[in-house]
mmCIF file of N, CA and C in Angstrom:
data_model
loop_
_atom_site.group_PDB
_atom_site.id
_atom_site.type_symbol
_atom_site.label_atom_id
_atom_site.label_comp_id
_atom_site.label_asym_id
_atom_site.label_seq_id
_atom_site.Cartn_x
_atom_site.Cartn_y
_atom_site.Cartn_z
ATOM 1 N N UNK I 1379 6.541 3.078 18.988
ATOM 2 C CA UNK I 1379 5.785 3.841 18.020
ATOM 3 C C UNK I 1379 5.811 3.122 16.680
ATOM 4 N N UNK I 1380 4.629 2.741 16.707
ATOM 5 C CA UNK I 1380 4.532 2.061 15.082
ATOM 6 C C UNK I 1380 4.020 3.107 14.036
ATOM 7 N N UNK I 1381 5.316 2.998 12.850
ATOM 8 C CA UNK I 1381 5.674 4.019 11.347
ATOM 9 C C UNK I 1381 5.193 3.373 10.485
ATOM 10 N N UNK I 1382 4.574 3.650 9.438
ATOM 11 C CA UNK I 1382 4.682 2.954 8.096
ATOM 12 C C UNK I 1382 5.359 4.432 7.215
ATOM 13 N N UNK I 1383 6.477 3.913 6.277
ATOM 14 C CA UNK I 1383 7.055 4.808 5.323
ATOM 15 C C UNK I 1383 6.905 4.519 3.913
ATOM 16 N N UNK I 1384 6.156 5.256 2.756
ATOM 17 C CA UNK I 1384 5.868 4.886 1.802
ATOM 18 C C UNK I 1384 7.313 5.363 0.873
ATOM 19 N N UNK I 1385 7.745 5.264 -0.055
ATOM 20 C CA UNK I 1385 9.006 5.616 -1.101
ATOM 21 C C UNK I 1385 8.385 5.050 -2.142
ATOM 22 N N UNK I 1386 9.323 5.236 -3.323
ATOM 23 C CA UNK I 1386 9.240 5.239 -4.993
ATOM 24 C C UNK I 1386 8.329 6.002 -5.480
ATOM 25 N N UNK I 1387 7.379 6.652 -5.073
ATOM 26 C CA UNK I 1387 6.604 7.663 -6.138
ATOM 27 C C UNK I 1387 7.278 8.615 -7.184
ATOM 28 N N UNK I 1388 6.578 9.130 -8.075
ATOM 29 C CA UNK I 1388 7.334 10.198 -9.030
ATOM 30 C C UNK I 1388 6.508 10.692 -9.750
ATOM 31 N N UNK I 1389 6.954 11.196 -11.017
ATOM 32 C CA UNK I 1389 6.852 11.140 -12.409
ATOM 33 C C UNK I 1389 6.924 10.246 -13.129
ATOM 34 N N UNK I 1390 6.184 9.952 -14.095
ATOM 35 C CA UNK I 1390 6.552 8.359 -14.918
ATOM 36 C C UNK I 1390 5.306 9.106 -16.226
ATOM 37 N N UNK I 1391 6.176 8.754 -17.285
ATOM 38 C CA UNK I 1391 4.920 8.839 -18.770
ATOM 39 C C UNK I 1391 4.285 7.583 -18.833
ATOM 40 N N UNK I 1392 2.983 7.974 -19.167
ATOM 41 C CA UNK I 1392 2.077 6.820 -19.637
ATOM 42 C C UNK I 1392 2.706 5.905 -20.306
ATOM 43 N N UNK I 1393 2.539 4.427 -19.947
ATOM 44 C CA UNK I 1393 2.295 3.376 -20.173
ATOM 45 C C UNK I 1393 4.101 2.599 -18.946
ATOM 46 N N UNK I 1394 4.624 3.699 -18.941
ATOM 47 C CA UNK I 1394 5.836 3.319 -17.448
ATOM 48 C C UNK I 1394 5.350 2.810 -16.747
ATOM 49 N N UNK I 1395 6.705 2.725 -15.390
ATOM 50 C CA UNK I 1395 6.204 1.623 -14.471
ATOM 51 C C UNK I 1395 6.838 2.484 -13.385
ATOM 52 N N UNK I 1396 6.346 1.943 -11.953
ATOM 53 C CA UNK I 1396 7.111 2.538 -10.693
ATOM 54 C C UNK I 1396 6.915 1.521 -9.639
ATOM 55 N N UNK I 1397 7.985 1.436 -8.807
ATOM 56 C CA UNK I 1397 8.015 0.484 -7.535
ATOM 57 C C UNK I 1397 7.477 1.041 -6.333
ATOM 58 N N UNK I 1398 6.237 0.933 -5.541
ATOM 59 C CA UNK I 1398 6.027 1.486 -4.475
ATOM 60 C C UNK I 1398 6.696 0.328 -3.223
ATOM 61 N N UNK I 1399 7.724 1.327 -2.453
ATOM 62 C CA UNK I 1399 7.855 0.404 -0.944
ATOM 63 C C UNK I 1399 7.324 0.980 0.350
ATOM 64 N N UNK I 1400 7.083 0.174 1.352
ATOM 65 C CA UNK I 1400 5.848 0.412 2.509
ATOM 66 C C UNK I 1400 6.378 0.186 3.636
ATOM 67 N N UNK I 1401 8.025 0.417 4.318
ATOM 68 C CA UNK I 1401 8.316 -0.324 5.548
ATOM 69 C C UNK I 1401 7.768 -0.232 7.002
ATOM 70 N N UNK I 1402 7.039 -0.985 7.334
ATOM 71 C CA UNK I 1402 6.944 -0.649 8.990
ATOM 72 C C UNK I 1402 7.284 -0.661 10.020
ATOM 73 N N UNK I 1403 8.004 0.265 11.131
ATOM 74 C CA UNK I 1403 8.982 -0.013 12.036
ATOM 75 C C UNK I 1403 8.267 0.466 13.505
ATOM 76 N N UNK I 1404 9.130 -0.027 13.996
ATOM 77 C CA UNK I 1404 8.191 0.446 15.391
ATOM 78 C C UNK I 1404 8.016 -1.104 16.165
ATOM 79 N N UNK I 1405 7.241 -0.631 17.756
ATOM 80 C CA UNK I 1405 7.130 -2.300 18.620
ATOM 81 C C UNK I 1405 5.729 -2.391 18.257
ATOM 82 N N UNK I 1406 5.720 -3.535 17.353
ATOM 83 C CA UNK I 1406 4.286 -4.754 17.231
ATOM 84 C C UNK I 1406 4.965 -6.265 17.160
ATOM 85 N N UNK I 1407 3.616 -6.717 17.285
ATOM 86 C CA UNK I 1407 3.645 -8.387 17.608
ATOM 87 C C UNK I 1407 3.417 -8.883 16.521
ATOM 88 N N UNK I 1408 2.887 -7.946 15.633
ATOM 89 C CA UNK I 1408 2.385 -8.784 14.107
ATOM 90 C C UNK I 1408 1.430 -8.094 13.590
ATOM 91 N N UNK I 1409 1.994 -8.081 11.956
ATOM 92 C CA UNK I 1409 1.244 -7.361 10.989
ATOM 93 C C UNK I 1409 0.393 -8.346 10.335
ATOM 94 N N UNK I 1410 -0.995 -7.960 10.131
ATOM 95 C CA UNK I 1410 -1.510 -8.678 9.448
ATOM 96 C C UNK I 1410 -2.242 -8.470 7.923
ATOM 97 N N UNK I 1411 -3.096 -7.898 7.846
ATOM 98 C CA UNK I 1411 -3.287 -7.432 5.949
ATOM 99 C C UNK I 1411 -2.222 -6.545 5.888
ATOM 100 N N UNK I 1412 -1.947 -6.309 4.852
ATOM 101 C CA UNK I 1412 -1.208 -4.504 4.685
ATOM 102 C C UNK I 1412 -1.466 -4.566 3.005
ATOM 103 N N UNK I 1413 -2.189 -3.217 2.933
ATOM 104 C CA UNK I 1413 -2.804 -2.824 1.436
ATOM 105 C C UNK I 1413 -2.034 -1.758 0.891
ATOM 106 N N UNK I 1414 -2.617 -1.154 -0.226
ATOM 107 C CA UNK I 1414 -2.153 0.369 -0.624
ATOM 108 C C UNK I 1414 -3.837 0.669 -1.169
ATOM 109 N N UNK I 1415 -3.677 2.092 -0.641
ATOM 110 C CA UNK I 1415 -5.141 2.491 -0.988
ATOM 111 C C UNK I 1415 -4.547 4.073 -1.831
ATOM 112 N N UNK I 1416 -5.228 4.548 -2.659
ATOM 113 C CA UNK I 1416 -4.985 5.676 -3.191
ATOM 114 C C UNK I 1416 -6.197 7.174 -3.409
ATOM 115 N N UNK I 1417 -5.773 7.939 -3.831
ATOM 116 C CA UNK I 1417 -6.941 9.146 -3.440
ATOM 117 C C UNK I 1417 -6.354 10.191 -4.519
ATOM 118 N N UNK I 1418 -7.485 10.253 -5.883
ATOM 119 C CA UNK I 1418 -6.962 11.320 -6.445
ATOM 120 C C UNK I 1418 -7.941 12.941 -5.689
ATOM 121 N N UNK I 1419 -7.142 13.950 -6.640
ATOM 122 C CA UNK I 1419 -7.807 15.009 -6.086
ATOM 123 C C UNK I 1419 -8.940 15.030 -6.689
ATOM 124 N N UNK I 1420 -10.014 15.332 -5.363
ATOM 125 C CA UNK I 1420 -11.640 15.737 -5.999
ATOM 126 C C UNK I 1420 -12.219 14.585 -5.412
ATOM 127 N N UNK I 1421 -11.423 13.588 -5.470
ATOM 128 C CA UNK I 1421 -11.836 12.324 -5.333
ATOM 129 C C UNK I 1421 -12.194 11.321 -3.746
ATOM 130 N N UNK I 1422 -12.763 10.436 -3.745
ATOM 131 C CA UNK I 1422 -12.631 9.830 -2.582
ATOM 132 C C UNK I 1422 -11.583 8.559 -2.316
ATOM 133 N N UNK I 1423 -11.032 8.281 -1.246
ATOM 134 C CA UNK I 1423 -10.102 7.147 -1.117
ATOM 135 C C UNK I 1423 -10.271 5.602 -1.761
ATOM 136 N N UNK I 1424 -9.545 5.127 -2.463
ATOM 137 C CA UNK I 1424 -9.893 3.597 -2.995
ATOM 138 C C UNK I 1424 -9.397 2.947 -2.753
ATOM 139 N N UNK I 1425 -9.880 1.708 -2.986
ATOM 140 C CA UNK I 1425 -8.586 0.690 -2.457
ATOM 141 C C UNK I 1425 -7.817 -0.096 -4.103
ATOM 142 N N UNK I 1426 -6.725 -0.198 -3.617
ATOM 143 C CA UNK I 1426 -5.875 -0.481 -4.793
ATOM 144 C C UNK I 1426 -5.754 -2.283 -5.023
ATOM 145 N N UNK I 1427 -5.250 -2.775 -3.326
ATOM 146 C CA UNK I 1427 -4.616 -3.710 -3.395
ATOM 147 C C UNK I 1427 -4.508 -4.358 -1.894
ATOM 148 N N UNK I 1428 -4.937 -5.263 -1.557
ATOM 149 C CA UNK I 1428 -4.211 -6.125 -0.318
ATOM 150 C C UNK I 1428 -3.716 -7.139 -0.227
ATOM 151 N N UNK I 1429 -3.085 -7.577 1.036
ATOM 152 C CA UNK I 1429 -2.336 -8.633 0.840
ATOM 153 C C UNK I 1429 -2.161 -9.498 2.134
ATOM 154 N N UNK I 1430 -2.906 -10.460 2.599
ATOM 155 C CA UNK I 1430 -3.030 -10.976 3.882
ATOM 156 C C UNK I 1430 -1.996 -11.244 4.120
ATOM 157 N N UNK I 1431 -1.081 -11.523 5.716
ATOM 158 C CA UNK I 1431 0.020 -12.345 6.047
ATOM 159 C C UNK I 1431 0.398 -13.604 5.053
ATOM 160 N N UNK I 1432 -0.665 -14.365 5.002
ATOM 161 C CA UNK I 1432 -0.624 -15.519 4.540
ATOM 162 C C UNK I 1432 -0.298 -15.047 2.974
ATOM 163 N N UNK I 1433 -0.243 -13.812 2.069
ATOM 164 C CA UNK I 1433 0.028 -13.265 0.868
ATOM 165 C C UNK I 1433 -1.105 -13.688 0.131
ATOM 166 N N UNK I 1434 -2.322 -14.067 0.539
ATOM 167 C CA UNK I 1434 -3.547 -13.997 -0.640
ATOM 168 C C UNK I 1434 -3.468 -12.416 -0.745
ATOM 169 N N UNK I 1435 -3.792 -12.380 -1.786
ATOM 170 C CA UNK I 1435 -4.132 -10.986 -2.637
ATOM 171 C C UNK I 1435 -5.202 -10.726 -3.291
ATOM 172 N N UNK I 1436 -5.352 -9.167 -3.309
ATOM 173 C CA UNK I 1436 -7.404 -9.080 -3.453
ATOM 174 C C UNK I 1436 -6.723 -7.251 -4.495
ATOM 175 N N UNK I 1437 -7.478 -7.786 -5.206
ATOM 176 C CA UNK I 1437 -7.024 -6.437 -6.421
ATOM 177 C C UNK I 1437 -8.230 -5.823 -6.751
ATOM 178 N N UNK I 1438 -7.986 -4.123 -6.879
ATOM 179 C CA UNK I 1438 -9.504 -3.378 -7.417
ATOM 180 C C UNK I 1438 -9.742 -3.809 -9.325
ATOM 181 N N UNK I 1439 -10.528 -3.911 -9.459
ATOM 182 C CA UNK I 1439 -11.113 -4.242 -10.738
ATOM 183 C C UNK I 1439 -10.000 -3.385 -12.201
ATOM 184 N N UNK I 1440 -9.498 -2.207 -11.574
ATOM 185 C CA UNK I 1440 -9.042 -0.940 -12.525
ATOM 186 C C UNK I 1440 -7.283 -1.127 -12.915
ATOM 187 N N UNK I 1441 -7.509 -2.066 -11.195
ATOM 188 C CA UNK I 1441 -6.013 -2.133 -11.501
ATOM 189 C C UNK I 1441 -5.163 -3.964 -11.869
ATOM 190 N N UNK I 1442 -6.264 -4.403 -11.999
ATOM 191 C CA UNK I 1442 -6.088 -5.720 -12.452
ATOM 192 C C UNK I 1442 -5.187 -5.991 -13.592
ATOM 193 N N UNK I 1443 -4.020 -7.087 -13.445
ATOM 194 C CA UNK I 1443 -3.282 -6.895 -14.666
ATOM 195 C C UNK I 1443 -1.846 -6.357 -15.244
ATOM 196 N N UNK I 1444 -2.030 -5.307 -14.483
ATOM 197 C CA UNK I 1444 -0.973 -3.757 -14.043
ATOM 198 C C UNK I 1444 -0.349 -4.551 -12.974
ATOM 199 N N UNK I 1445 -0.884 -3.844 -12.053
ATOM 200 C CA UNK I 1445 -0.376 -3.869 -10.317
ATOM 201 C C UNK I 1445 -0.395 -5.112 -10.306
ATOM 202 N N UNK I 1446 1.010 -5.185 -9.368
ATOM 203 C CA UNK I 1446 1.344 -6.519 -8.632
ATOM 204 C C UNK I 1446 1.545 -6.057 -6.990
ATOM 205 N N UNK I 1447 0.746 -6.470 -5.911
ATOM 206 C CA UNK I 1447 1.028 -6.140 -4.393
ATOM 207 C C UNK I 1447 2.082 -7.967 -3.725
ATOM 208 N N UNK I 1448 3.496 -7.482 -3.269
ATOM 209 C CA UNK I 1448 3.711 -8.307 -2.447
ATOM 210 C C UNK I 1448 3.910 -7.901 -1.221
ATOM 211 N N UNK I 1449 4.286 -8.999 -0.699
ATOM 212 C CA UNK I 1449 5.240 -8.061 0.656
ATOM 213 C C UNK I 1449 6.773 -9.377 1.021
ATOM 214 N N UNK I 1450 7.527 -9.197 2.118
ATOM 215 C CA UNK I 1450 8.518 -9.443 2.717
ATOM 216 C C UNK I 1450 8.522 -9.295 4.377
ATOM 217 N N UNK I 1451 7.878 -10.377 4.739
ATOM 218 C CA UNK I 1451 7.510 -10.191 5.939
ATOM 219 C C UNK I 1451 8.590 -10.182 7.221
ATOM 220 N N UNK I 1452 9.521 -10.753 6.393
ATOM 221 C CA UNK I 1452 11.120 -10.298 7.154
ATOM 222 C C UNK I 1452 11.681 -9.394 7.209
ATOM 223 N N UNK I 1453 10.852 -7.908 6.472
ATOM 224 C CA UNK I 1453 11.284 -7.026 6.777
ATOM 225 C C UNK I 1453 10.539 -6.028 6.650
ATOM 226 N N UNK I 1454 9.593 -6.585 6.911
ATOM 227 C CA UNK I 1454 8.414 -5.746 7.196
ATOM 228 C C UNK I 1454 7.767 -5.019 6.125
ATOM 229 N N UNK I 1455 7.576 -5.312 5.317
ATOM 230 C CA UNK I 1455 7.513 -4.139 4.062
ATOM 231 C C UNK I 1455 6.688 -4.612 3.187
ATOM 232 N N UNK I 1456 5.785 -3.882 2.544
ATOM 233 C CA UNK I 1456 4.902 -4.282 1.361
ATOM 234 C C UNK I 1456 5.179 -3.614 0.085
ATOM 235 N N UNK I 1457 5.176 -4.083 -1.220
ATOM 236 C CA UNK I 1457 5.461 -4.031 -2.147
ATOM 237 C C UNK I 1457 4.179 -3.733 -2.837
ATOM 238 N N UNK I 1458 4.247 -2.115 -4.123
ATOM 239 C CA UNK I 1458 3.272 -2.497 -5.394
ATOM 240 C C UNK I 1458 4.066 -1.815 -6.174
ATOM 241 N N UNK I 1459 4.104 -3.032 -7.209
ATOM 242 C CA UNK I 1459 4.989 -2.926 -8.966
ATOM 243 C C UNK I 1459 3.825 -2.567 -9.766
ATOM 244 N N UNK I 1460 3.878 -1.293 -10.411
ATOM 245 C CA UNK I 1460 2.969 -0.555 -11.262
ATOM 246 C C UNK I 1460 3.694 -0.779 -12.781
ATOM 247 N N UNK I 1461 2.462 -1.599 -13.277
ATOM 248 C CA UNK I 1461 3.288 -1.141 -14.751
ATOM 249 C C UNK I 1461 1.985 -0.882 -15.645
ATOM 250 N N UNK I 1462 1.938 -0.845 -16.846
ATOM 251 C CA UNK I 1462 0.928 0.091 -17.781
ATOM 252 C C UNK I 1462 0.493 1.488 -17.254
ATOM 253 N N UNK I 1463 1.293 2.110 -16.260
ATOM 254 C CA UNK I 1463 0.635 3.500 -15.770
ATOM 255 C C UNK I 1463 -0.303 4.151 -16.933
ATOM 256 N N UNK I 1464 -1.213 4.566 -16.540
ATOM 257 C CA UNK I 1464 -1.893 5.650 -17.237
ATOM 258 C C UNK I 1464 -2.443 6.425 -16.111
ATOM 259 N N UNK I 1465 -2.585 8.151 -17.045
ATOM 260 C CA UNK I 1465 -2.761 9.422 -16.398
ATOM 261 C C UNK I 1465 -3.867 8.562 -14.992
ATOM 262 N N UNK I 1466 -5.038 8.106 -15.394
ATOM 263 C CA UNK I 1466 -5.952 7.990 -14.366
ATOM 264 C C UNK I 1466 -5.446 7.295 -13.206
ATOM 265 N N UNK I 1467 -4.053 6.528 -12.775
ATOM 266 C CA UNK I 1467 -3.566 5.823 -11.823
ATOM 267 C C UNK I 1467 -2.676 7.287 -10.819
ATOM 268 N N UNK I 1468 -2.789 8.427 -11.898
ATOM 269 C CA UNK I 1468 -2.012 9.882 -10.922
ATOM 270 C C UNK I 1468 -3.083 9.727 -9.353
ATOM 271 N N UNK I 1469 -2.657 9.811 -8.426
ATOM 272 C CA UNK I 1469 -3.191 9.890 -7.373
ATOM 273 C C UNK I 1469 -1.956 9.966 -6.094
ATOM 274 N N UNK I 1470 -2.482 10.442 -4.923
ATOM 275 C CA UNK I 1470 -1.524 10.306 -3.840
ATOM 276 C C UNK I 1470 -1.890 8.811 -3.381
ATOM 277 N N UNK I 1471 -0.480 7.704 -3.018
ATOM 278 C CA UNK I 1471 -0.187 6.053 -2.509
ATOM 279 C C UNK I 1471 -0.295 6.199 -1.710
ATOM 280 N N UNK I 1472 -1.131 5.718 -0.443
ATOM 281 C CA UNK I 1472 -0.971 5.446 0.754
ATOM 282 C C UNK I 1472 -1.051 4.106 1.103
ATOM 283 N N UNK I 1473 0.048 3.526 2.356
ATOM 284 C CA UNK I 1473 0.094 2.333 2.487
ATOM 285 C C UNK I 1473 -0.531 2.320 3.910
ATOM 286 N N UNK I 1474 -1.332 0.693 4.077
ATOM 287 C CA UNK I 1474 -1.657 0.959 5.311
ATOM 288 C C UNK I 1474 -1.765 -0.713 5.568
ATOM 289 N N UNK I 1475 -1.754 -0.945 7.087
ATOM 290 C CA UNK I 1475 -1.141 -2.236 8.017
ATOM 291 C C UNK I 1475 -2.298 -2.497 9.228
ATOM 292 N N UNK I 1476 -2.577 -3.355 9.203
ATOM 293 C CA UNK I 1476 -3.675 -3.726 10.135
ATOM 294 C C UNK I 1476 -2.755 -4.748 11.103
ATOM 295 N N UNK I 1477 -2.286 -4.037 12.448
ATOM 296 C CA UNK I 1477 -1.142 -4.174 13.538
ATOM 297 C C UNK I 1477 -1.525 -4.675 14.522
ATOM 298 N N UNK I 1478 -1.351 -5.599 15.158
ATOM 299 C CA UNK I 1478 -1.177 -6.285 16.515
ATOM 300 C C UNK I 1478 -0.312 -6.152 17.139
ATOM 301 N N UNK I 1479 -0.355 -5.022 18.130
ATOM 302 C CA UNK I 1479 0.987 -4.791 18.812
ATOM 303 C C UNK I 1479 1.334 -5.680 19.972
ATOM 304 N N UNK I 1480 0.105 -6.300 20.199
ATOM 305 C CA UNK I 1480 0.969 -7.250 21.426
ATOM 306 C C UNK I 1480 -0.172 -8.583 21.026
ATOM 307 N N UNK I 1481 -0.167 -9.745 22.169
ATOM 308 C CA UNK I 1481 -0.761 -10.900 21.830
ATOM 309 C C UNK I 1481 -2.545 -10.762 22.159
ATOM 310 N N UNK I 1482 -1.970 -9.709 23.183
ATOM 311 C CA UNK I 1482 -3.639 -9.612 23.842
ATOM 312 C C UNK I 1482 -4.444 -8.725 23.429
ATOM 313 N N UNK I 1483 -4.280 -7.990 22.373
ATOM 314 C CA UNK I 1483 -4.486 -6.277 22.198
ATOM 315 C C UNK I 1483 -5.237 -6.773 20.610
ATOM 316 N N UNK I 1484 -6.378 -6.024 20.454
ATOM 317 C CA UNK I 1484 -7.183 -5.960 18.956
ATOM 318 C C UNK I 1484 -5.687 -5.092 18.180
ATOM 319 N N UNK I 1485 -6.499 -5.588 17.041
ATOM 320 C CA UNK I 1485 -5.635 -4.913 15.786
ATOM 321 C C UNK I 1485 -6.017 -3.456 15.677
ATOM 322 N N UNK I 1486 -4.949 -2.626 14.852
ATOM 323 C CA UNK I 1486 -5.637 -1.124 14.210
ATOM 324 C C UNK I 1486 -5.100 -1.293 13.491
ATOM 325 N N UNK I 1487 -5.927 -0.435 12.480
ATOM 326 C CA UNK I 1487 -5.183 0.061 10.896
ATOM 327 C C UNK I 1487 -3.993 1.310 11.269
ATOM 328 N N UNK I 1488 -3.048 0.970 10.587
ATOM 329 C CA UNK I 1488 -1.709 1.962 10.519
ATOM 330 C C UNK I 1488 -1.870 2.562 9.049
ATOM 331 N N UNK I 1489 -1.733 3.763 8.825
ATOM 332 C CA UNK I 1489 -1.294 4.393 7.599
ATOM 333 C C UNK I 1489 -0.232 5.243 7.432
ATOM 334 N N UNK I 1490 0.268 5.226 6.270
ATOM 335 C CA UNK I 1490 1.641 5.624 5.931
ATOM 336 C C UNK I 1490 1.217 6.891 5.605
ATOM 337 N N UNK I 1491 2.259 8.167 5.424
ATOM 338 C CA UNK I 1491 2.123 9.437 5.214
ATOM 339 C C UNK I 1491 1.559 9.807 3.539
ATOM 340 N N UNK I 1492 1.866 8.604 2.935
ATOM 341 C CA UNK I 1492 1.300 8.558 1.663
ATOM 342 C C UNK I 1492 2.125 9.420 0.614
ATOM 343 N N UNK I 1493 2.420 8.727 -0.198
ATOM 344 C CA UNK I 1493 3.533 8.846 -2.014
ATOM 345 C C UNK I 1493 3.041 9.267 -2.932
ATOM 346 N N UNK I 1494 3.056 10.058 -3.606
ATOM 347 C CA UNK I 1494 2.794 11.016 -4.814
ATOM 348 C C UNK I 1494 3.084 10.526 -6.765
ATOM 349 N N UNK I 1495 1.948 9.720 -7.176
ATOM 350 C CA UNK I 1495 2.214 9.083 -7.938
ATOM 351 C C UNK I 1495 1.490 10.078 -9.237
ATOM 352 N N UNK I 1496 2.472 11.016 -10.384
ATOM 353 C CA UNK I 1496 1.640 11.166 -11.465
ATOM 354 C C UNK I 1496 2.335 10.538 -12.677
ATOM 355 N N UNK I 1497 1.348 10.924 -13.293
ATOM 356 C CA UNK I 1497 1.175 10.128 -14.583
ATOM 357 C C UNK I 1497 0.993 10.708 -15.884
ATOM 358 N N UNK I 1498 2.116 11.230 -16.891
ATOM 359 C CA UNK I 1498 1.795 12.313 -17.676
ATOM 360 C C UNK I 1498 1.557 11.779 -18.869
ATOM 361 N N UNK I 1499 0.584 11.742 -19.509
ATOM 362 C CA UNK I 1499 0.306 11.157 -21.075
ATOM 363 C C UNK I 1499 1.101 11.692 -22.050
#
């Protein structure tokens, strides 16, 4: 059973910072992008941040600057370091993994239960 678990969300005042972590556990053969996408209320899902195996990285326009996405592929886990928070970055984190569970098998997207990020001015 392949998990993704999101941690570090909170509270944080404008212009703070917060560590989002993304571990994925479970039997696969190999992870390949793994992003964080976010969703305020009212709102529709965005994408924040990805990060190929190979660690090229592809950033939304809003969060350029701020956000840093890595990962640690030794332990499975993707990384986003938030800093300049402002109120408009409040949204629920969801992390998600595009998985190859075996050699012969297409990929799927995995998503995490998703982290609770506000942001109080």
């Amino acid at each position: 059973q392949v998990q993704l678990v999101e941690s570090g969300g909170g509270l944080v005042q404008a212009g703070g910072s917060l560590r989002l972590s993304c571990a994925a556990s479970g039997g696969f053969f190999k992870i390949n992008t793994m992003g964080w996408y976010r969703q305020a209320p009212g709102k529709q899902r965005e994408l924040v941040a990805t990060i190929t195996s190979g660690s090229t990285t592809n950033y939304a326009d809003s969060v350029k600057g701020r956000f840093t996405i890595s990962r640690d592929n030794a332990k499975n886990t993707v990384y986003l370091q938030m800093n300049s928070l402002n109120p408009e970055d409040t949204a629920v984190y969801y992390c998600n993994a595009d998985i190859l569970r075996s050699s012969w098998a297409r990929t799927y997207a995995y998503w995490g239960q998703g982290t609770q990020v506000t942001v109080s001015s």
